[in-house]
Tab-separated table of N, CA and C in Angstrom:
chain	number	residue	atom	x	y	z
A	1	MET	N	-26.715	48.675	-21.546
A	1	MET	CA	-26.334	48.775	-23.213
A	1	MET	C	-26.596	50.357	-23.198
A	2	LEU	N	-27.197	51.092	-22.579
A	2	LEU	CA	-27.275	52.692	-22.693
A	2	LEU	C	-26.194	53.304	-22.165
A	3	LYS	N	-25.394	52.697	-21.797
A	3	LYS	CA	-23.872	53.583	-21.253
A	3	LYS	C	-23.135	53.271	-22.557
A	4	TYR	N	-23.177	52.044	-22.966
A	4	TYR	CA	-22.217	51.793	-24.274
A	4	TYR	C	-22.474	52.488	-25.406
A	5	LEU	N	-23.862	52.581	-25.463
A	5	LEU	CA	-24.282	53.450	-26.904
A	5	LEU	C	-24.091	54.804	-26.617
A	6	SER	N	-23.816	55.397	-25.313
A	6	SER	CA	-23.824	56.644	-24.980
A	6	SER	C	-22.234	57.095	-25.387
A	7	TYR	N	-21.445	56.039	-25.009
A	7	TYR	CA	-20.173	56.007	-25.139
A	7	TYR	C	-19.599	56.260	-26.476
A	8	LEU	N	-20.432	55.259	-27.585
A	8	LEU	CA	-20.211	55.048	-28.704
A	8	LEU	C	-20.672	56.180	-29.606
A	9	ASN	N	-21.819	56.851	-29.206
A	9	ASN	CA	-22.070	58.060	-29.850
A	9	ASN	C	-21.270	59.493	-29.237
A	10	LEU	N	-21.041	59.309	-28.109
A	10	LEU	CA	-19.803	60.458	-27.934
A	10	LEU	C	-18.464	60.413	-28.603
A	11	VAL	N	-17.997	59.219	-28.660
A	11	VAL	CA	-16.686	59.007	-29.445
A	11	VAL	C	-16.860	59.211	-30.943
A	12	PHE	N	-18.119	58.835	-31.386
A	12	PHE	CA	-18.422	59.033	-32.788
A	12	PHE	C	-18.478	60.528	-33.296
A	13	ALA	N	-19.141	61.300	-32.156
A	13	ALA	CA	-19.638	62.497	-32.362
A	13	ALA	C	-18.279	63.343	-32.292
A	14	ILE	N	-17.148	63.047	-31.466
A	14	ILE	CA	-16.268	63.802	-31.286
A	14	ILE	C	-15.349	63.491	-32.659
A	15	ALA	N	-15.369	62.483	-33.169
A	15	ALA	CA	-14.494	62.047	-34.309
A	15	ALA	C	-15.209	62.877	-35.585
A	16	PHE	N	-16.545	62.460	-35.412
A	16	PHE	CA	-17.214	63.384	-36.824
A	16	PHE	C	-17.137	65.082	-36.418
A	17	ALA	N	-16.767	65.222	-35.286
A	17	ALA	CA	-16.818	66.884	-35.240
A	17	ALA	C	-15.280	67.264	-35.669
A	18	VAL	N	-14.153	66.509	-35.456
A	18	VAL	CA	-13.051	66.601	-35.735
A	18	VAL	C	-12.973	66.719	-37.692
A	19	VAL	N	-13.640	65.809	-38.009
A	19	VAL	CA	-13.491	65.692	-39.698
A	19	VAL	C	-14.216	67.061	-40.217
A	20	LEU	N	-15.642	67.250	-39.436
A	20	LEU	CA	-16.321	68.575	-39.819
A	20	LEU	C	-15.155	69.662	-39.800
A	21	ARG	N	-14.514	69.819	-38.701
A	21	ARG	CA	-13.599	70.985	-38.354
A	21	ARG	C	-12.545	71.151	-39.247
A	22	SER	N	-12.232	70.144	-39.749
A	22	SER	CA	-11.068	69.787	-40.812
A	22	SER	C	-11.385	70.349	-42.270
A	23	ASN	N	-12.585	70.035	-42.393
A	23	ASN	CA	-13.460	70.153	-43.806
A	23	ASN	C	-13.659	71.601	-43.627
A	24	LYS	N	-13.815	72.633	-42.513
A	24	LYS	CA	-14.142	74.114	-42.566
A	24	LYS	C	-15.520	73.946	-42.585
A	25	ASN	N	-16.599	72.847	-42.241
A	25	ASN	CA	-17.678	72.848	-42.418
A	25	ASN	C	-18.475	73.100	-40.962
A	26	TYR	N	-18.467	74.347	-40.590
A	26	TYR	CA	-18.934	74.852	-39.536
A	26	TYR	C	-20.472	74.727	-39.031
A	27	ILE	N	-20.987	74.806	-40.179
A	27	ILE	CA	-22.682	75.046	-39.907
A	27	ILE	C	-23.088	73.468	-39.421
A	28	ASP	N	-22.459	72.565	-40.017
A	28	ASP	CA	-22.738	70.967	-39.603
A	28	ASP	C	-22.085	70.586	-38.207
A	29	LEU	N	-21.150	71.528	-38.006
A	29	LEU	CA	-20.632	71.172	-36.601
A	29	LEU	C	-21.274	72.072	-35.508
A	30	ALA	N	-21.848	73.233	-35.854
A	30	ALA	CA	-22.824	73.756	-35.050
A	30	ALA	C	-24.031	72.875	-34.698
A	31	PHE	N	-24.458	72.058	-35.618
A	31	PHE	CA	-25.881	71.241	-35.437
A	31	PHE	C	-25.261	70.236	-34.704
A	32	LEU	N	-24.226	69.661	-34.637
A	32	LEU	CA	-23.854	68.375	-33.927
A	32	LEU	C	-23.344	68.506	-32.204
A	33	ILE	N	-23.263	69.871	-31.961
A	33	ILE	CA	-23.239	70.424	-30.613
A	33	ILE	C	-24.191	69.792	-29.524
A	34	PRO	N	-25.529	69.969	-30.140
A	34	PRO	CA	-26.548	69.339	-29.030
A	34	PRO	C	-26.514	67.904	-28.895
A	35	SER	N	-26.166	66.937	-30.073
A	35	SER	CA	-26.062	65.658	-29.900
A	35	SER	C	-24.926	65.492	-28.810
A	36	ILE	N	-23.691	66.319	-29.054
A	36	ILE	CA	-22.554	65.822	-28.033
A	36	ILE	C	-23.094	66.233	-26.783
A	37	LEU	N	-23.708	67.355	-26.487
A	37	LEU	CA	-24.113	67.640	-25.086
A	37	LEU	C	-25.167	66.743	-24.644
A	38	PHE	N	-26.110	66.429	-25.341
A	38	PHE	CA	-27.098	64.936	-24.917
A	38	PHE	C	-26.208	63.744	-24.425
A	39	ASN	N	-25.387	63.304	-25.321
A	39	ASN	CA	-24.480	62.434	-24.711
A	39	ASN	C	-23.745	62.244	-23.834
A	40	TRP	N	-22.965	63.594	-23.703
A	40	TRP	CA	-22.297	63.717	-22.437
A	40	TRP	C	-23.399	64.128	-21.128
A	41	LEU	N	-24.602	64.422	-21.203
A	41	LEU	CA	-25.415	64.295	-20.180
A	41	LEU	C	-25.925	63.190	-19.542
A	42	SER	N	-26.322	62.410	-20.907
A	42	SER	CA	-26.793	60.914	-20.624
A	42	SER	C	-25.847	60.148	-19.777
A	43	LEU	N	-24.385	60.245	-20.190
A	43	LEU	CA	-23.245	59.697	-19.551
A	43	LEU	C	-22.993	60.142	-17.915
A	44	TYR	N	-23.085	61.175	-17.712
A	44	TYR	CA	-23.316	61.958	-16.502
A	44	TYR	C	-24.220	61.404	-15.761
A	45	GLN	N	-25.266	61.028	-16.227
A	45	GLN	CA	-26.729	60.312	-15.556
A	45	GLN	C	-26.594	59.099	-15.257
A	46	LEU	N	-26.070	58.341	-16.212
A	46	LEU	CA	-25.598	56.940	-16.289
A	46	LEU	C	-24.548	56.606	-14.944
A	47	ILE	N	-23.747	57.746	-15.136
A	47	ILE	CA	-22.543	57.286	-14.050
A	47	ILE	C	-23.244	57.512	-12.481
A	48	LYS	N	-23.530	58.453	-12.585
A	48	LYS	CA	-24.466	58.767	-11.161
A	48	LYS	C	-25.446	57.635	-10.597
A	49	ASN	N	-25.632	56.671	-11.890
A	49	ASN	CA	-26.499	55.544	-11.584
A	49	ASN	C	-27.967	56.092	-11.223
A	50	LYS	N	-28.273	57.055	-11.846
A	50	LYS	CA	-29.839	57.444	-11.807
A	50	LYS	C	-29.873	58.247	-13.183
A	51	LEU	N	-30.921	57.792	-13.836
A	51	LEU	CA	-31.185	58.133	-15.315
A	51	LEU	C	-32.530	58.991	-14.977
A	52	ARG	N	-32.468	59.789	-14.155
A	52	ARG	CA	-33.689	60.761	-13.801
A	52	ARG	C	-33.390	61.979	-14.559
A	53	PHE	N	-34.085	62.230	-15.884
A	53	PHE	CA	-33.846	63.507	-16.574
A	53	PHE	C	-34.383	64.565	-16.149
A	54	ASP	N	-33.966	65.978	-16.139
A	54	ASP	CA	-34.599	67.232	-15.812
A	54	ASP	C	-35.299	67.411	-17.254
A	55	LYS	N	-35.958	68.758	-16.917
A	55	LYS	CA	-36.849	69.232	-18.198
A	55	LYS	C	-35.909	69.573	-19.329
A	56	TRP	N	-34.791	70.103	-18.680
A	56	TRP	CA	-33.557	70.611	-19.662
A	56	TRP	C	-33.032	69.846	-20.360
A	57	HIS	N	-32.589	68.627	-19.916
A	57	HIS	CA	-32.032	67.551	-20.613
A	57	HIS	C	-32.930	67.044	-21.519
A	58	LEU	N	-34.297	66.963	-21.120
A	58	LEU	CA	-35.142	66.331	-22.280
A	58	LEU	C	-35.424	67.165	-23.285
A	59	TYR	N	-35.386	68.440	-23.311
A	59	TYR	CA	-35.329	69.528	-24.017
A	59	TYR	C	-34.029	69.245	-24.945
A	60	VAL	N	-32.945	69.337	-24.488
A	60	VAL	CA	-31.691	69.009	-25.353
A	60	VAL	C	-31.950	67.446	-26.166
A	61	GLY	N	-32.507	66.411	-25.340
A	61	GLY	CA	-32.477	65.302	-26.105
A	61	GLY	C	-33.672	65.443	-27.300
A	62	TYR	N	-34.865	66.213	-26.913
A	62	TYR	CA	-35.751	66.430	-28.206
A	62	TYR	C	-35.103	67.288	-29.412
A	63	LEU	N	-34.230	68.448	-28.719
A	63	LEU	CA	-33.423	68.980	-29.922
A	63	LEU	C	-32.507	68.234	-30.751
A	64	SER	N	-31.787	67.263	-30.207
A	64	SER	CA	-30.734	66.455	-30.684
A	64	SER	C	-31.629	65.586	-31.761
A	65	VAL	N	-32.829	64.875	-31.465
A	65	VAL	CA	-33.355	64.288	-32.382
A	65	VAL	C	-33.972	64.880	-33.507
A	66	PHE	N	-34.463	66.050	-33.085
A	66	PHE	CA	-35.151	66.963	-34.138
A	66	PHE	C	-34.112	67.349	-35.205
A	67	ILE	N	-32.867	67.624	-34.696
A	67	ILE	CA	-31.693	67.974	-35.993
A	67	ILE	C	-31.525	66.645	-36.350
A	68	SER	N	-31.398	65.305	-35.852
A	68	SER	CA	-31.077	63.934	-36.427
A	68	SER	C	-32.227	63.672	-37.541
A	69	ILE	N	-33.489	64.207	-37.187
A	69	ILE	CA	-34.524	63.794	-38.095
A	69	ILE	C	-34.538	64.561	-39.346
A	70	ILE	N	-34.170	66.151	-39.078
A	70	ILE	CA	-33.989	66.938	-40.201
A	70	ILE	C	-32.668	66.663	-41.047
A	71	SER	N	-31.736	66.094	-40.346
A	71	SER	CA	-30.480	65.783	-41.277
A	71	SER	C	-30.670	64.327	-41.907
A	72	THR	N	-31.478	63.382	-41.397
A	72	THR	CA	-31.693	62.243	-42.321
A	72	THR	C	-32.649	62.575	-43.557
A	73	ILE	N	-33.551	63.651	-43.454
A	73	ILE	CA	-34.601	63.879	-44.624
A	73	ILE	C	-33.561	64.638	-45.409
A	74	VAL	N	-32.699	65.464	-45.168
A	74	VAL	CA	-32.059	66.315	-46.143
A	74	VAL	C	-31.135	65.254	-47.075
A	75	THR	N	-30.541	64.556	-45.963
A	75	THR	CA	-29.568	63.491	-46.596
A	75	THR	C	-30.408	62.760	-47.662
A	76	ILE	N	-31.464	61.992	-47.341
A	76	ILE	CA	-32.243	61.179	-48.039
A	76	ILE	C	-32.343	62.103	-49.663
A	77	LYS	N	-33.123	62.979	-49.266
A	77	LYS	CA	-33.409	64.031	-50.405
A	77	LYS	C	-32.081	64.167	-51.334
A	78	ILE	N	-30.643	64.549	-50.736
A	78	ILE	CA	-29.799	64.650	-51.785
A	78	ILE	C	-29.540	63.451	-52.397
A	79	ILE	N	-29.504	62.254	-51.743
A	79	ILE	CA	-28.906	60.930	-52.131
A	79	ILE	C	-30.213	60.605	-53.485
A	80	PHE	N	-31.355	60.778	-53.264
A	80	PHE	CA	-32.433	60.642	-54.123
A	80	PHE	C	-32.097	61.404	-55.432
A	81	GLY	N	-31.697	62.597	-55.139
A	81	GLY	CA	-31.518	63.815	-56.119
A	81	GLY	C	-30.497	63.214	-56.954
A	82	VAL	N	-29.437	62.758	-56.218
A	82	VAL	CA	-28.069	62.480	-57.302
A	82	VAL	C	-28.352	60.963	-57.788
A	83	PHE	N	-29.263	59.998	-57.280
A	83	PHE	CA	-29.327	58.900	-58.151
A	83	PHE	C	-30.566	58.718	-59.176
A	84	SER	N	-31.336	60.020	-59.149
A	84	SER	CA	-32.245	60.137	-60.184
A	84	SER	C	-31.655	61.149	-61.216
A	85	ASN	N	-30.694	61.594	-61.261
A	85	ASN	CA	-29.936	62.727	-62.215
A	85	ASN	C	-30.831	63.827	-62.041
A	86	THR	N	-31.073	64.478	-61.141
A	86	THR	CA	-31.727	65.496	-61.096
A	86	THR	C	-30.782	66.568	-60.413
A	87	SER	N	-29.797	66.301	-59.675
A	87	SER	CA	-29.134	67.356	-59.327
A	87	SER	C	-27.879	66.431	-59.094
A	88	ILE	N	-26.596	67.457	-59.209
A	88	ILE	CA	-25.219	67.195	-59.436
A	88	ILE	C	-24.837	67.479	-57.647
A	89	TYR	N	-23.939	66.656	-57.493
A	89	TYR	CA	-23.655	66.518	-56.096
A	89	TYR	C	-22.062	66.852	-56.128
A	90	LEU	N	-21.707	68.129	-55.366
A	90	LEU	CA	-20.191	68.376	-55.244
A	90	LEU	C	-19.557	68.598	-53.985
A	91	GLY	N	-20.235	67.909	-53.051
A	91	GLY	CA	-20.082	68.064	-51.450
A	91	GLY	C	-19.026	66.828	-51.087
A	92	PRO	N	-18.784	66.502	-49.789
A	92	PRO	CA	-17.775	65.723	-49.331
A	92	PRO	C	-18.314	64.465	-49.903
A	93	SER	N	-17.436	63.135	-49.468
A	93	SER	CA	-17.821	62.009	-50.127
A	93	SER	C	-18.844	61.179	-49.411
A	94	ILE	N	-19.314	60.468	-50.133
A	94	ILE	CA	-20.631	59.773	-49.473
A	94	ILE	C	-20.737	59.008	-48.340
A	95	TYR	N	-19.326	58.767	-47.942
A	95	TYR	CA	-18.854	58.007	-46.824
A	95	TYR	C	-19.242	59.088	-45.363
A	96	LEU	N	-18.991	60.322	-45.778
A	96	LEU	CA	-19.464	61.195	-44.816
A	96	LEU	C	-21.016	61.083	-44.514
A	97	PHE	N	-21.775	61.057	-45.646
A	97	PHE	CA	-23.152	61.078	-45.580
A	97	PHE	C	-23.490	59.811	-44.713
A	98	LEU	N	-23.102	58.696	-45.182
A	98	LEU	CA	-23.358	57.514	-44.463
A	98	LEU	C	-22.795	57.523	-43.162
A	99	ALA	N	-21.835	57.885	-42.696
A	99	ALA	CA	-21.318	58.288	-41.458
A	99	ALA	C	-22.266	58.892	-40.540
A	100	ARG	N	-22.809	60.220	-41.080
A	100	ARG	CA	-23.871	60.919	-40.526
A	100	ARG	C	-25.044	60.277	-40.333
A	101	GLN	N	-25.632	59.314	-41.184
A	101	GLN	CA	-26.885	58.788	-41.308
A	101	GLN	C	-26.795	57.853	-40.026
A	102	LEU	N	-25.675	56.953	-40.074
A	102	LEU	CA	-25.263	56.236	-39.063
A	102	LEU	C	-25.431	56.960	-37.434
A	103	PHE	N	-24.737	57.835	-37.818
A	103	PHE	CA	-24.941	58.673	-36.036
A	103	PHE	C	-26.357	59.182	-35.787
A	104	ASP	N	-27.077	59.752	-36.911
A	104	ASP	CA	-28.362	60.118	-36.681
A	104	ASP	C	-29.276	58.945	-36.034
A	105	ILE	N	-29.272	58.041	-36.772
A	105	ILE	CA	-29.979	56.950	-36.358
A	105	ILE	C	-29.592	56.362	-34.841
A	106	SER	N	-28.211	56.241	-34.311
A	106	SER	CA	-28.054	56.033	-33.258
A	106	SER	C	-28.235	56.721	-32.150
A	107	ILE	N	-28.562	58.192	-32.438
A	107	ILE	CA	-28.775	59.381	-31.474
A	107	ILE	C	-30.276	59.027	-31.160
A	108	ILE	N	-30.946	58.746	-32.207
A	108	ILE	CA	-32.642	58.613	-32.060
A	108	ILE	C	-33.079	57.457	-31.390
A	109	PHE	N	-32.203	56.211	-31.560
A	109	PHE	CA	-32.366	54.993	-30.910
A	109	PHE	C	-31.977	55.111	-29.377
A	110	GLN	N	-30.645	55.925	-29.395
A	110	GLN	CA	-30.147	56.282	-27.919
A	110	GLN	C	-31.135	56.995	-26.999
A	111	PHE	N	-31.693	58.257	-27.448
A	111	PHE	CA	-32.844	58.816	-27.059
A	111	PHE	C	-34.175	58.008	-26.746
A	112	ILE	N	-34.657	57.325	-27.517
A	112	ILE	CA	-35.730	56.457	-27.363
A	112	ILE	C	-35.462	55.506	-26.276
A	113	THR	N	-34.349	54.777	-26.221
A	113	THR	CA	-33.842	53.983	-24.855
A	113	THR	C	-33.694	54.608	-23.674
A	114	ALA	N	-33.228	55.753	-23.787
A	114	ALA	CA	-32.971	56.896	-22.742
A	114	ALA	C	-34.347	57.180	-21.935
A	115	LEU	N	-35.290	57.521	-22.964
A	115	LEU	CA	-36.416	57.928	-22.509
A	115	LEU	C	-37.410	56.586	-21.604
A	116	LYS	N	-37.288	55.390	-22.276
A	116	LYS	CA	-37.861	54.247	-21.633
A	116	LYS	C	-37.315	54.088	-20.492
A	117	GLU	N	-35.866	54.260	-20.289
A	117	GLU	CA	-35.217	53.994	-18.883
A	117	GLU	C	-35.803	54.853	-17.740
A	118	ASN	N	-36.052	56.260	-18.407
A	118	ASN	CA	-36.278	57.305	-17.556
A	118	ASN	C	-37.789	57.067	-17.107
A	119	LYS	N	-38.671	56.586	-17.946
A	119	LYS	CA	-39.984	56.253	-17.423
A	119	LYS	C	-40.123	55.144	-16.376
A	120	LYS	N	-39.054	54.212	-16.894
A	120	LYS	CA	-39.158	52.995	-15.743
A	120	LYS	C	-38.640	53.707	-14.476
A	121	ILE	N	-37.749	54.046	-14.542
A	121	ILE	CA	-37.310	54.647	-13.106
A	121	ILE	C	-38.174	55.562	-12.660
A	122	LEU	N	-38.786	56.276	-12.880
A	122	LEU	CA	-39.856	57.161	-12.542
A	122	LEU	C	-41.091	56.738	-11.885
A	123	SER	N	-41.465	55.276	-12.831
A	123	SER	CA	-42.662	54.361	-12.180
A	123	SER	C	-42.224	53.588	-11.198
A	124	ARG	N	-41.103	53.461	-10.847
A	124	ARG	CA	-40.294	52.506	-9.677
A	124	ARG	C	-40.469	53.700	-8.597
A	125	SER	N	-40.297	54.764	-8.677
A	125	SER	CA	-40.111	55.796	-7.307
A	125	SER	C	-41.271	56.088	-7.104
A	126	ASN	N	-42.234	56.202	-7.768
A	126	ASN	CA	-43.646	56.561	-7.403
A	126	ASN	C	-44.688	55.625	-6.718
């Protein structure tokens, strides 16, 4: 399941990066890079049939999850501001926000699943 989730996240991240690049939204594109790197590293480890993470792989995963959590908080704040009529939103469509939320939740779920699998593999090898 983790392999399919990694493929899904990687394809979704690349498609999302293309949309961000076409909208000239380079800041969001820069924050997407750790997620793409984490997905690529996870797939690389899964293809090698060992999900043993090095420290730097875990750091990239933590950075990716941190960015996803911050993105989720900002998105929720913007949506509540728009629905409570305290702010005016003139950015991209709401579908782009929902796609980013789906991607962020998927990244967090993938990291938690990969961390659990990593701990299982480490406990078996000891």
